PDB file of C-alpha atoms in Angstrom:
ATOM      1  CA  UNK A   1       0.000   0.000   0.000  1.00 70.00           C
ATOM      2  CA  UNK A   2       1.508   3.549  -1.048  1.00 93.00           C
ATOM      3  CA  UNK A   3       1.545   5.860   1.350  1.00 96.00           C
ATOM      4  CA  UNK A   4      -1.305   8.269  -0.062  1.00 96.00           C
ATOM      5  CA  UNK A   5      -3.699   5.114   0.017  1.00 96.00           C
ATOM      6  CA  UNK A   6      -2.363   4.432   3.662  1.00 97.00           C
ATOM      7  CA  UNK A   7      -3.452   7.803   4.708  1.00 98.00           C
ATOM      8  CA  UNK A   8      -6.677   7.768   3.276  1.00 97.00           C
ATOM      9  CA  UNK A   9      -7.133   4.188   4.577  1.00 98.00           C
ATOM     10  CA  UNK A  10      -5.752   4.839   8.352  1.00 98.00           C
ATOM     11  CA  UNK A  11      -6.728   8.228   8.925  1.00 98.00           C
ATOM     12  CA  UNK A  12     -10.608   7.472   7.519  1.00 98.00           C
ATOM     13  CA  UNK A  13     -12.698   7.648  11.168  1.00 98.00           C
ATOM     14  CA  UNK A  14     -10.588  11.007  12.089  1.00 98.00           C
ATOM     15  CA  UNK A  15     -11.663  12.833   8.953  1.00 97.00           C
ATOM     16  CA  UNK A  16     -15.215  11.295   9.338  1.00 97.00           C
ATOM     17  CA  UNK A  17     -15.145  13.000  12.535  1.00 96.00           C
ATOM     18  CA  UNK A  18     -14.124  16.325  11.601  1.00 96.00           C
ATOM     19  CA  UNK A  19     -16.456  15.962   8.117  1.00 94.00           C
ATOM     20  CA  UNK A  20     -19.663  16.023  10.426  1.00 94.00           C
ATOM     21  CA  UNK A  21     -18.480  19.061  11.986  1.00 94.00           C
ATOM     22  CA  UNK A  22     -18.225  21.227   9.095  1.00 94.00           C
ATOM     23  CA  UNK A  23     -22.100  22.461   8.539  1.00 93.00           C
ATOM     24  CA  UNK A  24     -21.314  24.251   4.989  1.00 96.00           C
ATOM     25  CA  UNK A  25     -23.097  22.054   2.943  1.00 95.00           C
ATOM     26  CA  UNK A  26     -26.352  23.047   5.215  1.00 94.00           C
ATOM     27  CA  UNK A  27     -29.722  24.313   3.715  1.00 93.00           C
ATOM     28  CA  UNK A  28     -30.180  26.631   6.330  1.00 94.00           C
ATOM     29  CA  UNK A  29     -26.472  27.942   6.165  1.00 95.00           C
ATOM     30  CA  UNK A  30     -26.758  32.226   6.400  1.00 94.00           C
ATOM     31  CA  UNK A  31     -24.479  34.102   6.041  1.00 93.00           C
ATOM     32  CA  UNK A  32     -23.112  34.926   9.377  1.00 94.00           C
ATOM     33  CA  UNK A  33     -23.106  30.666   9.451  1.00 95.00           C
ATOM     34  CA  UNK A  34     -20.776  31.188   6.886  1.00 96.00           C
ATOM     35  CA  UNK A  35     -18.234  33.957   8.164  1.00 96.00           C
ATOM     36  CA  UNK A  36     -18.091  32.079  11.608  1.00 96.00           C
ATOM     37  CA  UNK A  37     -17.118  28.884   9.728  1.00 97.00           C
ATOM     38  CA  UNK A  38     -14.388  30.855   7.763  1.00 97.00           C
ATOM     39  CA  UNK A  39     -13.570  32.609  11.207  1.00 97.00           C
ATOM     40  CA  UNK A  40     -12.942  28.973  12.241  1.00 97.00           C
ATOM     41  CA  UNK A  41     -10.890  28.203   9.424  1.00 98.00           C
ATOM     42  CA  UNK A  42      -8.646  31.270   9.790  1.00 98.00           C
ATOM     43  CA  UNK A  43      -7.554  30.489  13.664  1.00 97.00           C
ATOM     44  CA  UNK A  44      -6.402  27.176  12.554  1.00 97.00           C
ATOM     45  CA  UNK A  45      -4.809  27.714   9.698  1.00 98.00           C
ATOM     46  CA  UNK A  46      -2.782  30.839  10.495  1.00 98.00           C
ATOM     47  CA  UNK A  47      -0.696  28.727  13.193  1.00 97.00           C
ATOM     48  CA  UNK A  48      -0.756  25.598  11.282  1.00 98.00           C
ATOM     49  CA  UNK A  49       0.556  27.435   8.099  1.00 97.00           C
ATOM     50  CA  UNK A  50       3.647  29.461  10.069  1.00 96.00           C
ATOM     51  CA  UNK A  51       4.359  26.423  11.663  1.00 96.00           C
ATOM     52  CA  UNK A  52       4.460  23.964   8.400  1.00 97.00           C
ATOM     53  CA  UNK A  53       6.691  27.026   6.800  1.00 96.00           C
ATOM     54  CA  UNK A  54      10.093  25.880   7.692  1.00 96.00           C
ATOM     55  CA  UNK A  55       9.839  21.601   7.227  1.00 97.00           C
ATOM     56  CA  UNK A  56       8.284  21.735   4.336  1.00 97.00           C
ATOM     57  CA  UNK A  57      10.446  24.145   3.096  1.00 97.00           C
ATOM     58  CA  UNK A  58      12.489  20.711   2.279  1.00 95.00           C
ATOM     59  CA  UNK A  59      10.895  19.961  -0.248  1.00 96.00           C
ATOM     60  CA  UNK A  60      10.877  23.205  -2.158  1.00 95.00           C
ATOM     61  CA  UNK A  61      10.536  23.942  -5.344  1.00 94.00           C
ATOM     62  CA  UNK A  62       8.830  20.710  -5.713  1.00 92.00           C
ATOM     63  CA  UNK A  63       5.920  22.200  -3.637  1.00 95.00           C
ATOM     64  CA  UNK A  64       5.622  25.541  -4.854  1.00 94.00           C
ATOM     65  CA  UNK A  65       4.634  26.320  -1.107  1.00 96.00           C
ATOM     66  CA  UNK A  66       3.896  30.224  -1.732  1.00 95.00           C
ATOM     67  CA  UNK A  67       0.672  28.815  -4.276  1.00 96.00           C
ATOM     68  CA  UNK A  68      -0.504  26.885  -1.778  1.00 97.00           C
ATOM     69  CA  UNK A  69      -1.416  29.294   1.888  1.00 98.00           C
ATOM     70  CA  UNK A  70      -4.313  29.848   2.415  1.00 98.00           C
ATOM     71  CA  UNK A  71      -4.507  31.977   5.591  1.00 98.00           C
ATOM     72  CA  UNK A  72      -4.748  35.263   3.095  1.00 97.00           C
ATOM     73  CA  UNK A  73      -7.309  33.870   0.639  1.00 98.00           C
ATOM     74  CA  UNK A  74      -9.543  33.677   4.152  1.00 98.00           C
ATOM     75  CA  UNK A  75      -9.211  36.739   5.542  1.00 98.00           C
ATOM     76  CA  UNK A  76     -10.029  38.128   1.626  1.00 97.00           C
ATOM     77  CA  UNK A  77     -12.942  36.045   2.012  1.00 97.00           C
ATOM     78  CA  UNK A  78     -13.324  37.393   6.136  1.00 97.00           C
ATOM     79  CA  UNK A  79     -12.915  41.419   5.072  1.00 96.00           C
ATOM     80  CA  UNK A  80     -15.627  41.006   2.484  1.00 94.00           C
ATOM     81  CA  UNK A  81     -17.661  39.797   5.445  1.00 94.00           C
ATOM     82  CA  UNK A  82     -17.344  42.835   6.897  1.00 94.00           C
ATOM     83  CA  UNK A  83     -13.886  42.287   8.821  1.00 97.00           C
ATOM     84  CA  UNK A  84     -10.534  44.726   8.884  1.00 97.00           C
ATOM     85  CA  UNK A  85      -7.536  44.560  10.038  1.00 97.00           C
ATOM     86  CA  UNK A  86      -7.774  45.100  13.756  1.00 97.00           C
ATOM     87  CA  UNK A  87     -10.653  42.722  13.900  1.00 97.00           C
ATOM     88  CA  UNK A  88      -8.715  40.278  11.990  1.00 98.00           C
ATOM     89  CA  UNK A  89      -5.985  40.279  14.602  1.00 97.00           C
ATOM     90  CA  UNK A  90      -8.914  39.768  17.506  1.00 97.00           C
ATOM     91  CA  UNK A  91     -10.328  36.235  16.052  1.00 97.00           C
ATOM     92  CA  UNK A  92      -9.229  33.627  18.738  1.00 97.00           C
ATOM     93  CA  UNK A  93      -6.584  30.790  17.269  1.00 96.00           C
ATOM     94  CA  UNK A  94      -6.918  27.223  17.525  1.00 96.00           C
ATOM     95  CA  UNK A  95      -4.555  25.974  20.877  1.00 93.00           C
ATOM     96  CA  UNK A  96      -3.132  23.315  21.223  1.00 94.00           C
ATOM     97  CA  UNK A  97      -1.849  22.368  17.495  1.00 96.00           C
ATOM     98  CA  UNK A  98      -0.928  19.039  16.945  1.00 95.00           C
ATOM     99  CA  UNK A  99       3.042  18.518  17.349  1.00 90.00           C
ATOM    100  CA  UNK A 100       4.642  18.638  13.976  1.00 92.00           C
ATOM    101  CA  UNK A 101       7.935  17.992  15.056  1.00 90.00           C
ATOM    102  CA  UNK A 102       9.770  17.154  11.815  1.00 96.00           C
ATOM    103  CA  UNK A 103       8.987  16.821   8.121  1.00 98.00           C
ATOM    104  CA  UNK A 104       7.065  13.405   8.478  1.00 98.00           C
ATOM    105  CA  UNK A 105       4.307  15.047  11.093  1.00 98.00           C
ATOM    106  CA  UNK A 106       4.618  17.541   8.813  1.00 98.00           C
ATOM    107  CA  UNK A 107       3.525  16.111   5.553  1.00 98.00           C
ATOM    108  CA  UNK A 108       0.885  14.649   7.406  1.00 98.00           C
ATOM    109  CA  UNK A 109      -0.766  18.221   8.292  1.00 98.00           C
ATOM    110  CA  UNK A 110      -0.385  19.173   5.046  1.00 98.00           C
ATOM    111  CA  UNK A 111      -2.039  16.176   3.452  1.00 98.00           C
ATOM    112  CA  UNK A 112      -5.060  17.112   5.567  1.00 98.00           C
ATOM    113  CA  UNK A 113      -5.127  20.813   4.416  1.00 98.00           C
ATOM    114  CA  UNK A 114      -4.419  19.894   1.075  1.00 98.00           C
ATOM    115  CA  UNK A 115      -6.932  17.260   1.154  1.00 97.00           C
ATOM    116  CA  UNK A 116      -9.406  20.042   2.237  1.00 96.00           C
ATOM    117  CA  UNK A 117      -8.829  22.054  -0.791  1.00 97.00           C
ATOM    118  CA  UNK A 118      -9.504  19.031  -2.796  1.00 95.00           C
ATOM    119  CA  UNK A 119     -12.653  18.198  -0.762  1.00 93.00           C
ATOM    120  CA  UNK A 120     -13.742  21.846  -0.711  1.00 94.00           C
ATOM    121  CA  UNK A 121     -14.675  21.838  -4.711  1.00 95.00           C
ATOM    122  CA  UNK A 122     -18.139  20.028  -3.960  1.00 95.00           C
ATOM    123  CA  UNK A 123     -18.390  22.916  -1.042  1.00 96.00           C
ATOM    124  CA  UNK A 124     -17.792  25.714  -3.160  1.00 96.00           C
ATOM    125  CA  UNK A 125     -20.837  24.440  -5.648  1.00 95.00           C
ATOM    126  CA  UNK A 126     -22.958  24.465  -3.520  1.00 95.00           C
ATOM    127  CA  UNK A 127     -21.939  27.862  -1.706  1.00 96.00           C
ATOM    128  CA  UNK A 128     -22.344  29.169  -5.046  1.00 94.00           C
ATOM    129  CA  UNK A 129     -26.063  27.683  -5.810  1.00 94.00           C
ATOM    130  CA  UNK A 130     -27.100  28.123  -2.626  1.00 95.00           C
ATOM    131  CA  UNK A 131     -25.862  32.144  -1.920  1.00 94.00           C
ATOM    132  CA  UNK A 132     -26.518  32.914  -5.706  1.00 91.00           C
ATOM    133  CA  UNK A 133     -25.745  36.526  -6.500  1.00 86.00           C
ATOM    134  CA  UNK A 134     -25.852  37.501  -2.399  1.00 85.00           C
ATOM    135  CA  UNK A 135     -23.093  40.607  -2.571  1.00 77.00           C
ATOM    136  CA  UNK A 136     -22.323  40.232   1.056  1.00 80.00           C
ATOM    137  CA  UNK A 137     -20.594  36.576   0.829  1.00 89.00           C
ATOM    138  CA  UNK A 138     -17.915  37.492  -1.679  1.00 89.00           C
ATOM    139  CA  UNK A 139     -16.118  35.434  -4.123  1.00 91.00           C
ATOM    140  CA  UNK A 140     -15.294  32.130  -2.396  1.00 96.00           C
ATOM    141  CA  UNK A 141     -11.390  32.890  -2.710  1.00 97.00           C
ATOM    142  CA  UNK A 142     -11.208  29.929   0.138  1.00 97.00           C
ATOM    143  CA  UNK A 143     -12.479  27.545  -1.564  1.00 97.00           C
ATOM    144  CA  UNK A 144     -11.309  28.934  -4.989  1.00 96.00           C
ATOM    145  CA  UNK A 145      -8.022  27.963  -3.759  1.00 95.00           C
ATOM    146  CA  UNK A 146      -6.189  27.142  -7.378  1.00 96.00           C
ATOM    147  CA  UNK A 147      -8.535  27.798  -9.363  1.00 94.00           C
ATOM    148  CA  UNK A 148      -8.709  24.804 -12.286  1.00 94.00           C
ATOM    149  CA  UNK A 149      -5.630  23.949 -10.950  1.00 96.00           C
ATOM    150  CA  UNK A 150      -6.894  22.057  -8.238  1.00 96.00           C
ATOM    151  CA  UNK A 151      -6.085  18.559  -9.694  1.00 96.00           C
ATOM    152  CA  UNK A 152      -2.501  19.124 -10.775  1.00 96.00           C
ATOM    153  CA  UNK A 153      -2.067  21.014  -7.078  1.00 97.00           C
ATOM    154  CA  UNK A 154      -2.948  17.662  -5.785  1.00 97.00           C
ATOM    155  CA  UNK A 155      -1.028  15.401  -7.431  1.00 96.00           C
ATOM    156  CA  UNK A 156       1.969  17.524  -7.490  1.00 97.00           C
ATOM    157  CA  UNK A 157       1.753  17.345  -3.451  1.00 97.00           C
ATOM    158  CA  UNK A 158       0.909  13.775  -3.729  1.00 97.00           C
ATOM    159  CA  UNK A 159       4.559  12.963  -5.772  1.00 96.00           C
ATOM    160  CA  UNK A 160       6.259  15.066  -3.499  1.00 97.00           C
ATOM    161  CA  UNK A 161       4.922  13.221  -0.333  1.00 97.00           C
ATOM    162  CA  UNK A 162       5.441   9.920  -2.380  1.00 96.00           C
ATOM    163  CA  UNK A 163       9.600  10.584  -3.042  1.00 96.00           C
ATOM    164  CA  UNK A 164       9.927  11.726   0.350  1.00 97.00           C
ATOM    165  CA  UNK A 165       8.893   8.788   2.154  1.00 97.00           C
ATOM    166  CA  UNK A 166      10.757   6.948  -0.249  1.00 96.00           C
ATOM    167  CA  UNK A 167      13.653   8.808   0.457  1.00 96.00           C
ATOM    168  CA  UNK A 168      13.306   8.028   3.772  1.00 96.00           C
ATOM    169  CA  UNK A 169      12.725   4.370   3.076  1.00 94.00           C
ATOM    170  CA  UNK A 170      10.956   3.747   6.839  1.00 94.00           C
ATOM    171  CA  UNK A 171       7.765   2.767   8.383  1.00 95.00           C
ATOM    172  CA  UNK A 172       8.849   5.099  11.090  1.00 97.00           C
ATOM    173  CA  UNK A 173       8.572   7.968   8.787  1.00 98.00           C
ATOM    174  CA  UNK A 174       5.457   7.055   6.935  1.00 98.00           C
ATOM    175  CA  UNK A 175       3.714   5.715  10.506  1.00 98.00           C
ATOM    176  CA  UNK A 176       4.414   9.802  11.727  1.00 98.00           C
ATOM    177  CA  UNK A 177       3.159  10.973   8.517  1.00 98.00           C
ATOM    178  CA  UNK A 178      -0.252   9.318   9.270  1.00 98.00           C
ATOM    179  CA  UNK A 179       0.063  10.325  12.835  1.00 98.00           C
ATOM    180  CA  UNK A 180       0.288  13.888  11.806  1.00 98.00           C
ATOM    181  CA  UNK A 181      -2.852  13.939  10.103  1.00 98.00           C
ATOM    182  CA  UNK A 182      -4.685  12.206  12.570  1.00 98.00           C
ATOM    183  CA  UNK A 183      -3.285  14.822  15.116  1.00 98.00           C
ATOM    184  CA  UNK A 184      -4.445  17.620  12.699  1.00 98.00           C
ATOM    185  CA  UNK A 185      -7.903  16.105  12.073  1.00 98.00           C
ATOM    186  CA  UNK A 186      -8.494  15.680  15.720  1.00 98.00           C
ATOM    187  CA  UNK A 187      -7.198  19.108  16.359  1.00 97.00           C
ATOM    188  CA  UNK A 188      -9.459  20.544  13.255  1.00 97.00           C
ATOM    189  CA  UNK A 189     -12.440  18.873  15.210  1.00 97.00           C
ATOM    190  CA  UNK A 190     -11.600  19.743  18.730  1.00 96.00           C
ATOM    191  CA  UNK A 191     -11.266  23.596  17.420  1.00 97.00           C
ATOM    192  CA  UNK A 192     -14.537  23.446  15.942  1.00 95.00           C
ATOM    193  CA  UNK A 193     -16.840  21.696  18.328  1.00 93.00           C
ATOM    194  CA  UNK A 194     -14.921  24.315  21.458  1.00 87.00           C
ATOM    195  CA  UNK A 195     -17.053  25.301  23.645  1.00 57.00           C
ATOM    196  CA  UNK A 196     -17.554  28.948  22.873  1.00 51.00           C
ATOM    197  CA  UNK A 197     -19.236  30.261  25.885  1.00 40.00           C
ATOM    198  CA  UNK A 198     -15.883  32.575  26.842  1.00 41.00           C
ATOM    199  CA  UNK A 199     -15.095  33.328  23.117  1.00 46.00           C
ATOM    200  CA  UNK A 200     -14.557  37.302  22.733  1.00 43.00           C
ATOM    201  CA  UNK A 201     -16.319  37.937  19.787  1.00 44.00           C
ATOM    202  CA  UNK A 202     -14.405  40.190  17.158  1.00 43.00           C
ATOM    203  CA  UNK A 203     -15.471  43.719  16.978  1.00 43.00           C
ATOM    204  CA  UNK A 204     -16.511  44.578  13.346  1.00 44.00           C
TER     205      UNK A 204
END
């Protein structure tokens, strides 16, 4: 089993988990639903994005890592939605992030975030069908991550995550690959289930 099909395999009941807690595809979904979700998204993947910087930076230019943040595609997305800067820097951030202690944990993070982008294509068709022309959501630029590159994104991250564990040549590397995305699907769902009670809400 290659190690993209191991993920998928071993990691299946932790992305399950964090699937049902992501209400985007809802039929009631408004759009403050939305902007909370994408406040969600932004606290976890500021710190998970400066933290991946430097291991994956191993693997550059094979990556093409600047393509592939996201943190300023959502707060594009957040500002439209009626954010600025100063509120920006209010929204709470996801604690504790899983430990990515070396490239392996690392790749396994990244897998899940790139995974997401993958995923999000069936979200962003039906954000688009469901919001219709509705000024006040903005263009997506989240989940237009890409653009019709989404595919070749995918695959590209897929070879590099392929020669590095064969590089490594180890079960020890490819077992903390999977345990990084387990940590960072657990951590995705713990964020968004928190309870909220003591949450400062950002001042628009």
């Amino acid at each position: 089993m290659d190690l993209l099909q191991r993920l998928k395999t071993e990691t299946r009941p932790h992305h399950e988990r964090t699937e049902g807690v992501v209400r985007l595809m809802d039929a009631h979904l408004t759009p403050a639903d939305y902007r909370r979700h994408l406040e969600d998204f932004h606290g976890l993947y500021l710190p998970l994005e400066a933290r991946l910087a430097k291991p994956l930076s191993a693997l550059e230019p094979a990556l093409g890592l600047e393509a592939r943040w996201k943190t300023r595609l959502l707060e594009e997305d957040l500002r439209a939605l009626g954010h600025d800067t100063g509120s920006l820097a209010r929204l709470p951030r996801a604690a504790p992030l899983p430990a990515l202690t070396g490239l392996a944990e690392a790749l396994g993070c990244a897998y899940v975030l790139e995974g997401a982008t993958l995923g999000g294509q069936l979200i962003l068709r039906h954000l688009r069908r469901h919001f219709g022309p509705d000024a006040r959501v903005g263009t997506f630029a989240f989940f237009r991550a890409y653009g019709d590159q989404v595919g070749p994104m995918w695959r590209a991250f897929g070879d590099a995550l392929t020669q590095a564990s064969q590089r490594a040549a180890s079960d020890t590397f490819d077992a903390a690959v999977v345990q990084g995305a387990r940590d960072t699907f657990d951590t995705f769902t713990a964020w968004m289930t928190r309870t909220r009670a003591h949450d400062v809400p950002a001042r628009l």
